[in-house]
mmCIF file of C-alpha atoms in Angstrom:
data_model
loop_
_atom_site.group_PDB
_atom_site.id
_atom_site.type_symbol
_atom_site.label_atom_id
_atom_site.label_comp_id
_atom_site.label_asym_id
_atom_site.label_seq_id
_atom_site.Cartn_x
_atom_site.Cartn_y
_atom_site.Cartn_z
ATOM 1 C CA MET A 1 0.000 0.000 0.000
ATOM 2 C CA ASP A 2 0.976 3.637 -0.375
ATOM 3 C CA TYR A 3 -0.304 7.006 0.823
ATOM 4 C CA GLN A 4 -2.767 7.301 -2.081
ATOM 5 C CA ASP A 5 -4.361 3.977 -1.090
ATOM 6 C CA ALA A 6 -5.042 5.627 2.288
ATOM 7 C CA GLY A 7 -6.743 8.554 0.559
ATOM 8 C CA VAL A 8 -3.946 11.127 0.358
ATOM 9 C CA ASN A 9 -2.882 12.220 -3.134
ATOM 10 C CA ILE A 10 0.570 13.746 -2.933
ATOM 11 C CA GLU A 11 0.624 14.555 -6.641
ATOM 12 C CA ALA A 12 -2.670 16.466 -6.350
ATOM 13 C CA GLY A 13 -1.080 18.499 -3.559
ATOM 14 C CA ARG A 14 1.851 19.423 -5.757
ATOM 15 C CA SER A 15 -0.518 20.313 -8.595
ATOM 16 C CA PHE A 16 -2.527 22.543 -6.264
ATOM 17 C CA VAL A 17 0.570 24.483 -5.163
ATOM 18 C CA ASP A 18 1.618 24.978 -8.781
ATOM 19 C CA LYS A 19 -1.897 26.166 -9.622
ATOM 20 C CA ILE A 20 -1.920 28.894 -6.986
ATOM 21 C CA ARG A 21 1.726 29.962 -7.198
ATOM 22 C CA ARG A 22 1.332 32.919 -9.560
ATOM 23 C CA SER A 23 -1.755 34.197 -7.742
ATOM 24 C CA VAL A 24 -0.029 34.048 -4.352
ATOM 25 C CA GLU A 25 3.110 35.764 -5.633
ATOM 26 C CA SER A 26 0.972 38.665 -6.932
ATOM 27 C CA THR A 27 0.618 39.767 -3.292
ATOM 28 C CA TYR A 28 4.378 39.983 -2.704
ATOM 29 C CA ASN A 29 6.103 43.282 -1.955
ATOM 30 C CA PRO A 30 9.787 44.200 -1.472
ATOM 31 C CA GLN A 31 9.660 43.028 2.179
ATOM 32 C CA VAL A 32 8.974 39.418 1.132
ATOM 33 C CA LEU A 33 12.195 37.399 0.967
ATOM 34 C CA GLY A 34 12.338 34.126 -0.933
ATOM 35 C CA GLY A 35 9.444 32.401 -2.660
ATOM 36 C CA LEU A 36 6.625 29.933 -2.138
ATOM 37 C CA GLY A 37 7.420 26.419 -1.009
ATOM 38 C CA GLY A 38 9.937 26.750 1.814
ATOM 39 C CA PHE A 39 9.501 25.574 5.377
ATOM 40 C CA GLY A 40 8.841 29.137 6.474
ATOM 41 C CA GLY A 41 8.042 32.513 4.990
ATOM 42 C CA TYR A 42 10.475 35.400 5.337
ATOM 43 C CA PHE A 43 9.410 38.997 5.748
ATOM 44 C CA GLU A 44 11.718 41.945 6.353
ATOM 45 C CA LEU A 45 10.349 44.563 8.737
ATOM 46 C CA PRO A 46 9.596 47.821 6.911
ATOM 47 C CA THR A 47 11.760 50.828 7.669
ATOM 48 C CA GLY A 48 10.580 54.103 9.188
ATOM 49 C CA TYR A 49 9.554 52.825 12.616
ATOM 50 C CA GLU A 50 11.398 54.035 15.728
ATOM 51 C CA ASN A 51 9.915 51.444 18.061
ATOM 52 C CA PRO A 52 7.829 48.971 16.052
ATOM 53 C CA VAL A 53 5.342 46.675 17.785
ATOM 54 C CA LEU A 54 4.178 43.526 16.014
ATOM 55 C CA VAL A 55 0.464 42.721 16.323
ATOM 56 C CA SER A 56 -0.884 39.273 15.426
ATOM 57 C CA GLY A 57 -4.319 37.766 14.987
ATOM 58 C CA THR A 58 -5.909 34.480 13.945
ATOM 59 C CA ASP A 59 -9.453 33.443 13.041
ATOM 60 C CA GLY A 60 -11.661 31.299 10.829
ATOM 61 C CA VAL A 61 -14.959 31.642 8.982
ATOM 62 C CA GLY A 62 -17.185 29.359 11.053
ATOM 63 C CA THR A 63 -20.230 27.567 9.702
ATOM 64 C CA LYS A 64 -20.609 30.049 6.851
ATOM 65 C CA LEU A 65 -18.555 27.359 5.121
ATOM 66 C CA LYS A 66 -21.638 25.110 5.105
ATOM 67 C CA ILE A 67 -23.395 27.514 2.733
ATOM 68 C CA ALA A 68 -20.346 27.719 0.463
ATOM 69 C CA HIS A 69 -20.240 23.910 0.356
ATOM 70 C CA ALA A 70 -23.962 23.681 -0.413
ATOM 71 C CA LEU A 71 -23.765 26.220 -3.258
ATOM 72 C CA ASN A 72 -20.282 25.173 -4.443
ATOM 73 C CA ARG A 73 -19.179 28.810 -4.281
ATOM 74 C CA HIS A 74 -15.839 29.252 -2.578
ATOM 75 C CA HIS A 75 -14.193 32.488 -3.756
ATOM 76 C CA THR A 76 -15.782 34.785 -1.177
ATOM 77 C CA ILE A 77 -14.755 32.530 1.715
ATOM 78 C CA GLY A 78 -11.124 33.517 1.205
ATOM 79 C CA ILE A 79 -12.012 37.207 1.475
ATOM 80 C CA ASP A 80 -13.906 36.456 4.707
ATOM 81 C CA LEU A 81 -10.888 34.661 6.127
ATOM 82 C CA VAL A 82 -8.525 37.565 5.535
ATOM 83 C CA ALA A 83 -11.081 40.119 6.700
ATOM 84 C CA MET A 84 -11.660 38.414 10.045
ATOM 85 C CA CYS A 85 -7.945 38.566 10.824
ATOM 86 C CA VAL A 86 -6.834 41.921 9.403
ATOM 87 C CA ASN A 87 -9.834 43.831 10.783
ATOM 88 C CA ASP A 88 -8.968 42.506 14.239
ATOM 89 C CA ILE A 89 -5.365 43.696 14.285
ATOM 90 C CA LEU A 90 -6.414 46.976 12.653
ATOM 91 C CA THR A 91 -8.171 47.922 15.905
ATOM 92 C CA SER A 92 -4.786 48.524 17.533
ATOM 93 C CA GLY A 93 -3.780 50.856 14.701
ATOM 94 C CA ALA A 94 -1.598 48.198 13.076
ATOM 95 C CA LYS A 95 -0.894 47.969 9.369
ATOM 96 C CA PRO A 96 -1.164 44.322 8.195
ATOM 97 C CA LEU A 97 2.149 43.012 6.833
ATOM 98 C CA PHE A 98 1.561 39.386 5.926
ATOM 99 C CA PHE A 99 -0.996 36.592 6.081
ATOM 100 C CA LEU A 100 -0.828 32.792 6.246
ATOM 101 C CA ASP A 101 -3.622 30.272 5.728
ATOM 102 C CA TYR A 102 -4.381 26.705 6.757
ATOM 103 C CA LEU A 103 -6.703 24.623 4.557
ATOM 104 C CA ALA A 104 -7.844 21.153 5.616
ATOM 105 C CA THR A 105 -10.003 18.853 3.484
ATOM 106 C CA GLY A 106 -11.106 15.240 3.258
ATOM 107 C CA LYS A 107 -10.111 14.878 -0.382
ATOM 108 C CA LEU A 108 -8.075 17.534 -2.129
ATOM 109 C CA ASN A 109 -10.003 19.187 -4.951
ATOM 110 C CA PRO A 110 -7.477 21.526 -6.625
ATOM 111 C CA GLN A 111 -10.125 23.682 -8.330
ATOM 112 C CA GLN A 112 -12.231 24.074 -5.196
ATOM 113 C CA LEU A 113 -9.323 25.087 -2.986
ATOM 114 C CA SER A 114 -7.856 27.256 -5.751
ATOM 115 C CA ASP A 115 -11.087 29.243 -5.620
ATOM 116 C CA VAL A 116 -10.609 29.664 -1.867
ATOM 117 C CA VAL A 117 -7.023 30.841 -2.347
ATOM 118 C CA THR A 118 -8.137 33.237 -5.093
ATOM 119 C CA GLY A 119 -10.372 34.871 -2.472
ATOM 120 C CA ILE A 120 -7.533 34.933 0.052
ATOM 121 C CA VAL A 121 -5.351 36.666 -2.532
ATOM 122 C CA GLU A 122 -8.085 39.226 -3.200
ATOM 123 C CA GLY A 123 -8.436 39.837 0.537
ATOM 124 C CA CYS A 124 -4.687 40.372 0.811
ATOM 125 C CA HIS A 125 -4.788 42.903 -2.037
ATOM 126 C CA LEU A 126 -7.724 44.695 -0.370
ATOM 127 C CA SER A 127 -5.805 44.916 2.914
ATOM 128 C CA GLY A 128 -2.362 45.578 1.424
ATOM 129 C CA CYS A 129 -0.621 42.548 2.916
ATOM 130 C CA ALA A 130 1.397 39.701 1.438
ATOM 131 C CA LEU A 131 0.190 36.093 1.368
ATOM 132 C CA LEU A 132 3.434 34.763 2.795
ATOM 133 C CA GLY A 133 2.594 31.074 2.881
ATOM 134 C CA GLY A 134 0.154 28.428 3.978
ATOM 135 C CA GLU A 135 -0.523 24.770 4.650
ATOM 136 C CA THR A 136 -2.874 22.353 2.920
ATOM 137 C CA ALA A 137 -3.817 19.170 4.780
ATOM 138 C CA GLU A 138 -5.619 16.241 3.140
ATOM 139 C CA MET A 139 -7.339 14.313 5.937
ATOM 140 C CA PRO A 140 -9.497 11.442 4.607
ATOM 141 C CA GLY A 141 -12.057 10.209 7.085
ATOM 142 C CA PHE A 142 -11.951 13.425 9.078
ATOM 143 C CA TYR A 143 -13.874 15.714 6.684
ATOM 144 C CA GLY A 144 -16.701 14.679 4.373
ATOM 145 C CA VAL A 145 -16.217 14.542 0.604
ATOM 146 C CA GLY A 146 -16.216 18.090 -0.774
ATOM 147 C CA GLU A 147 -15.829 19.652 2.676
ATOM 148 C CA TYR A 148 -12.942 21.737 3.939
ATOM 149 C CA ASP A 149 -12.112 24.061 6.812
ATOM 150 C CA VAL A 150 -9.989 27.200 6.781
ATOM 151 C CA ALA A 151 -8.063 29.212 9.335
ATOM 152 C CA GLY A 152 -5.907 32.302 8.928
ATOM 153 C CA PHE A 153 -3.132 34.128 10.722
ATOM 154 C CA CYS A 154 -1.798 37.629 10.133
ATOM 155 C CA VAL A 155 0.887 39.923 11.511
ATOM 156 C CA GLY A 156 0.910 43.710 11.411
ATOM 157 C CA VAL A 157 3.040 46.537 12.755
ATOM 158 C CA VAL A 158 2.366 49.792 14.579
ATOM 159 C CA GLU A 159 4.583 52.446 16.115
ATOM 160 C CA LYS A 160 4.523 51.882 19.880
ATOM 161 C CA SER A 161 3.650 55.513 20.583
ATOM 162 C CA LYS A 162 0.579 55.146 18.304
ATOM 163 C CA LEU A 163 -0.675 51.847 19.708
ATOM 164 C CA LEU A 164 -4.354 52.143 20.674
ATOM 165 C CA ASP A 165 -5.030 50.564 24.067
ATOM 166 C CA GLY A 166 -8.098 52.384 25.399
ATOM 167 C CA SER A 167 -6.183 54.950 27.421
ATOM 168 C CA GLN A 168 -6.673 57.596 24.714
ATOM 169 C CA ILE A 169 -10.482 57.559 25.023
ATOM 170 C CA ASN A 170 -12.213 60.255 27.088
ATOM 171 C CA THR A 171 -15.735 60.849 28.330
ATOM 172 C CA GLY A 172 -17.615 62.823 25.669
ATOM 173 C CA ASP A 173 -15.886 61.173 22.717
ATOM 174 C CA VAL A 174 -18.295 59.642 20.213
ATOM 175 C CA ALA A 175 -18.598 56.277 18.486
ATOM 176 C CA ILE A 176 -18.878 56.278 14.710
ATOM 177 C CA GLY A 177 -20.156 53.069 13.161
ATOM 178 C CA LEU A 178 -19.028 52.001 9.695
ATOM 179 C CA ARG A 179 -21.557 50.074 7.659
ATOM 180 C CA SER A 180 -21.190 46.311 7.336
ATOM 181 C CA SER A 181 -21.696 44.483 4.039
ATOM 182 C CA GLY A 182 -24.104 42.032 5.674
ATOM 183 C CA VAL A 183 -23.884 39.192 8.168
ATOM 184 C CA HIS A 184 -20.085 39.020 7.675
ATOM 185 C CA SER A 185 -18.812 35.758 9.271
ATOM 186 C CA ASN A 186 -20.676 35.349 12.561
ATOM 187 C CA GLY A 187 -23.992 33.896 13.660
ATOM 188 C CA PHE A 188 -24.355 31.354 10.873
ATOM 189 C CA SER A 189 -25.259 28.487 13.182
ATOM 190 C CA LEU A 190 -28.396 30.447 14.096
ATOM 191 C CA VAL A 191 -29.039 31.408 10.459
ATOM 192 C CA ARG A 192 -28.730 27.792 9.346
ATOM 193 C CA LYS A 193 -31.093 26.659 12.110
ATOM 194 C CA ILE A 194 -33.713 29.204 11.004
ATOM 195 C CA VAL A 195 -33.430 28.036 7.389
ATOM 196 C CA GLU A 196 -33.711 24.392 8.459
ATOM 197 C CA VAL A 197 -36.729 24.887 10.753
ATOM 198 C CA ASN A 198 -38.603 26.857 8.081
ATOM 199 C CA GLY A 199 -37.780 24.379 5.302
ATOM 200 C CA PHE A 200 -36.107 27.049 3.166
ATOM 201 C CA ASN A 201 -33.421 26.473 0.538
ATOM 202 C CA TRP A 202 -30.342 28.594 -0.153
ATOM 203 C CA GLY A 203 -31.672 29.258 -3.654
ATOM 204 C CA ASP A 204 -34.952 30.746 -2.385
ATOM 205 C CA ARG A 205 -35.750 34.374 -3.136
ATOM 206 C CA PHE A 206 -37.569 36.802 -0.862
ATOM 207 C CA ASP A 207 -38.987 40.188 -1.829
ATOM 208 C CA SER A 208 -37.367 41.854 1.169
ATOM 209 C CA LEU A 209 -33.899 40.677 0.061
ATOM 210 C CA GLY A 210 -34.034 42.065 -3.483
ATOM 211 C CA ASP A 211 -32.652 40.275 -6.534
ATOM 212 C CA GLN A 212 -30.217 37.963 -4.730
ATOM 213 C CA THR A 213 -31.057 34.492 -3.517
ATOM 214 C CA LEU A 214 -30.828 33.873 0.210
ATOM 215 C CA GLY A 215 -27.545 31.987 -0.233
ATOM 216 C CA GLU A 216 -26.012 34.666 -2.422
ATOM 217 C CA MET A 217 -26.806 37.382 0.083
ATOM 218 C CA LEU A 218 -25.432 35.381 2.990
ATOM 219 C CA LEU A 219 -22.187 34.688 1.109
ATOM 220 C CA THR A 220 -21.532 38.415 0.681
ATOM 221 C CA PRO A 221 -17.937 38.709 1.938
ATOM 222 C CA THR A 222 -16.949 40.471 5.136
ATOM 223 C CA GLN A 223 -16.016 44.110 4.585
ATOM 224 C CA ILE A 224 -12.294 44.842 4.880
ATOM 225 C CA TYR A 225 -11.778 48.225 6.556
ATOM 226 C CA VAL A 226 -7.977 48.373 6.490
ATOM 227 C CA LYS A 227 -7.207 50.788 3.671
ATOM 228 C CA PRO A 228 -9.771 53.505 4.514
ATOM 229 C CA ILE A 229 -8.889 53.387 8.224
ATOM 230 C CA LEU A 230 -5.138 53.576 7.593
ATOM 231 C CA GLU A 231 -5.676 56.348 5.065
ATOM 232 C CA ALA A 232 -7.739 58.239 7.656
ATOM 233 C CA LEU A 233 -4.953 57.874 10.224
ATOM 234 C CA ASN A 234 -2.309 58.954 7.719
ATOM 235 C CA SER A 235 -4.376 62.005 6.741
ATOM 236 C CA GLY A 236 -4.355 63.243 10.332
ATOM 237 C CA ILE A 237 -7.814 62.121 11.440
ATOM 238 C CA GLU A 238 -7.729 61.504 15.181
ATOM 239 C CA ILE A 239 -8.977 58.018 16.029
ATOM 240 C CA LYS A 240 -8.787 57.157 19.718
ATOM 241 C CA GLY A 241 -10.101 53.603 19.649
ATOM 242 C CA MET A 242 -11.480 50.962 17.291
ATOM 243 C CA ALA A 243 -13.580 47.808 17.518
ATOM 244 C CA HIS A 244 -14.246 45.056 14.978
ATOM 245 C CA ILE A 245 -17.866 43.925 15.441
ATOM 246 C CA THR A 246 -17.817 40.133 15.176
ATOM 247 C CA GLY A 247 -19.334 37.341 17.298
ATOM 248 C CA GLY A 248 -21.148 38.854 20.257
ATOM 249 C CA GLY A 249 -22.103 41.950 18.297
ATOM 250 C CA LEU A 250 -21.775 45.471 19.637
ATOM 251 C CA PRO A 251 -22.418 44.513 23.308
ATOM 252 C CA GLU A 252 -19.400 42.199 23.464
ATOM 253 C CA ASN A 253 -16.936 43.806 21.064
ATOM 254 C CA LEU A 254 -17.289 47.554 21.526
ATOM 255 C CA PRO A 255 -16.279 47.527 25.236
ATOM 256 C CA ARG A 256 -12.996 45.816 24.285
ATOM 257 C CA CYS A 257 -11.599 49.110 22.994
ATOM 258 C CA LEU A 258 -12.481 51.102 26.126
ATOM 259 C CA GLY A 259 -10.219 51.977 28.999
ATOM 260 C CA GLU A 260 -11.156 51.666 32.663
ATOM 261 C CA ASN A 261 -14.225 53.490 33.990
ATOM 262 C CA LYS A 262 -15.642 54.089 30.515
ATOM 263 C CA SER A 263 -18.853 52.871 28.870
ATOM 264 C CA ILE A 264 -20.696 53.824 25.686
ATOM 265 C CA GLN A 265 -24.312 54.960 25.441
ATOM 266 C CA ILE A 266 -25.619 53.604 22.123
ATOM 267 C CA ASN A 267 -28.657 54.831 20.190
ATOM 268 C CA PRO A 268 -29.707 51.949 17.887
ATOM 269 C CA GLU A 269 -32.006 54.250 15.915
ATOM 270 C CA THR A 270 -29.080 56.198 14.434
ATOM 271 C CA TRP A 271 -28.343 53.740 11.621
ATOM 272 C CA PRO A 272 -30.466 51.634 9.242
ATOM 273 C CA ILE A 273 -30.789 47.919 10.016
ATOM 274 C CA LEU A 274 -29.950 45.937 6.876
ATOM 275 C CA PRO A 275 -32.790 43.870 5.311
ATOM 276 C CA ILE A 276 -31.012 40.553 5.967
ATOM 277 C CA PHE A 277 -31.132 41.158 9.725
ATOM 278 C CA GLN A 278 -34.804 42.050 9.585
ATOM 279 C CA TRP A 279 -35.384 38.817 7.641
ATOM 280 C CA ILE A 280 -33.478 36.747 10.226
ATOM 281 C CA ALA A 281 -35.397 38.334 13.121
ATOM 282 C CA ASN A 282 -38.780 37.777 11.453
ATOM 283 C CA MET A 283 -38.206 34.245 10.170
ATOM 284 C CA GLY A 284 -36.604 33.048 13.395
ATOM 285 C CA ASN A 285 -38.746 35.072 15.789
ATOM 286 C CA VAL A 286 -35.478 36.261 17.317
ATOM 287 C CA LYS A 287 -35.664 38.837 20.104
ATOM 288 C CA THR A 288 -34.023 42.190 19.454
ATOM 289 C CA SER A 289 -31.582 41.670 22.336
ATOM 290 C CA ALA A 290 -30.550 38.287 20.899
ATOM 291 C CA MET A 291 -30.044 39.835 17.456
ATOM 292 C CA PHE A 292 -27.653 42.447 18.887
ATOM 293 C CA ASP A 293 -25.862 39.771 20.929
ATOM 294 C CA THR A 294 -25.304 37.606 17.827
ATOM 295 C CA PHE A 295 -24.942 39.814 14.748
ATOM 296 C CA ASN A 296 -23.304 43.096 13.752
ATOM 297 C CA MET A 297 -26.746 44.512 12.850
ATOM 298 C CA GLY A 298 -25.331 46.640 10.043
ATOM 299 C CA ILE A 299 -22.280 48.052 11.868
ATOM 300 C CA GLY A 300 -19.115 46.137 11.027
ATOM 301 C CA PHE A 301 -16.492 48.430 12.567
ATOM 302 C CA VAL A 302 -16.563 51.257 15.112
ATOM 303 C CA ILE A 303 -14.115 54.095 15.659
ATOM 304 C CA ILE A 304 -14.000 56.407 18.686
ATOM 305 C CA VAL A 305 -13.255 60.044 17.835
ATOM 306 C CA PRO A 306 -13.482 63.508 19.429
ATOM 307 C CA LYS A 307 -17.050 64.805 19.325
ATOM 308 C CA SER A 308 -15.926 68.078 17.722
ATOM 309 C CA GLU A 309 -14.587 66.142 14.713
ATOM 310 C CA SER A 310 -17.494 63.733 14.300
ATOM 311 C CA ASN A 311 -19.305 65.427 11.395
ATOM 312 C CA ASN A 312 -16.135 65.992 9.392
ATOM 313 C CA ILE A 313 -15.010 62.391 9.921
ATOM 314 C CA ILE A 314 -18.389 61.026 8.843
ATOM 315 C CA LYS A 315 -18.207 63.123 5.669
ATOM 316 C CA TRP A 316 -14.662 61.902 5.044
ATOM 317 C CA PHE A 317 -15.704 58.228 5.187
ATOM 318 C CA GLN A 318 -18.723 58.954 3.005
ATOM 319 C CA SER A 319 -16.309 60.446 0.445
ATOM 320 C CA GLN A 320 -14.570 57.033 0.524
ATOM 321 C CA GLU A 321 -17.945 55.416 -0.248
ATOM 322 C CA ILE A 322 -18.302 54.013 3.271
ATOM 323 C CA ASP A 323 -21.535 54.852 5.071
ATOM 324 C CA ALA A 324 -20.805 56.117 8.573
ATOM 325 C CA TYR A 325 -23.077 57.065 11.464
ATOM 326 C CA GLU A 326 -22.628 58.624 14.907
ATOM 327 C CA ILE A 327 -24.086 55.820 17.007
ATOM 328 C CA GLY A 328 -23.154 56.676 20.574
ATOM 329 C CA GLU A 329 -21.155 58.604 23.150
ATOM 330 C CA VAL A 330 -18.546 57.624 25.731
ATOM 331 C CA ILE A 331 -19.758 58.025 29.311
ATOM 332 C CA GLU A 332 -18.478 57.120 32.757
ATOM 333 C CA GLY A 333 -19.076 53.459 33.530
ATOM 334 C CA ASN A 334 -17.715 49.947 33.835
ATOM 335 C CA GLN A 335 -16.805 49.054 30.231
ATOM 336 C CA GLU A 336 -20.393 48.386 29.210
ATOM 337 C CA ILE A 337 -22.705 49.188 26.321
ATOM 338 C CA ILE A 338 -25.823 51.026 27.440
ATOM 339 C CA GLY A 339 -28.967 51.252 25.348
ATOM 340 C CA LEU A 340 -29.140 47.889 23.560
#
């Protein structure tokens, strides 16, 4: 017997790497040393930092993968994977430098996983980081035929004096919410349960969701906020804190950017709730509090800024084609969200 008799096709693995090589190398910049295929990826720290701090993050996409498997649409998953990682480290003010991925599957399908990597490459271009390397594991008997799982890891850099840690935020500062593109990559176990209980299919259409099928809308990739946020910082806009709104919604994630003795009073009527969230609430009979505890509810990223600059900053993001809303104000408290 050999490895292929056990279900692992070494030649297919080599073919897959060759298939993605050019796409991966399109993300390289002068800091990348060496090429694809080594035991490790090499990245030279950029110059211009007096006291650089490296910031790292890792994440996955969750059960959103089940919808991609069902519809055999895999490109957007790669964008989700990058977004979940780079948006996280962005909250500290860090510029993403490089990204690595881990793909595991029951039987390697080069075209399927190439589609995933194509999305990862697009996510890296959108966030300005290099796809430095990755790992593909063929694990027969562990994953079902046609199924795979993905995880990502990224590293960024920020000047130590500019690292955001909550201490910069003052009472009276305001929270500006940046619009999400949809459900992003959280809460899909609840979404899938609602679809199952109601007997819906991913190809179903609903008037409230417009021209897209339910599956198409749910596979809308997570918004990557890196370039507009970094451009805002570089243009002199004062941002005192940031939060990526993922699992746990605003109540869990927004307090993570606050310093001691600070809370935020939120007004949920200051931004429009996206149709997909209204659909989920109606079809699942989900309480409003549970919706806010599970989903981003239309706000994918929050920045904390001086109140005097709020209107100008909102207009600046709107000029970058990103809808922005003043959604709350920092008050004295115990790192809580009030009003939801």
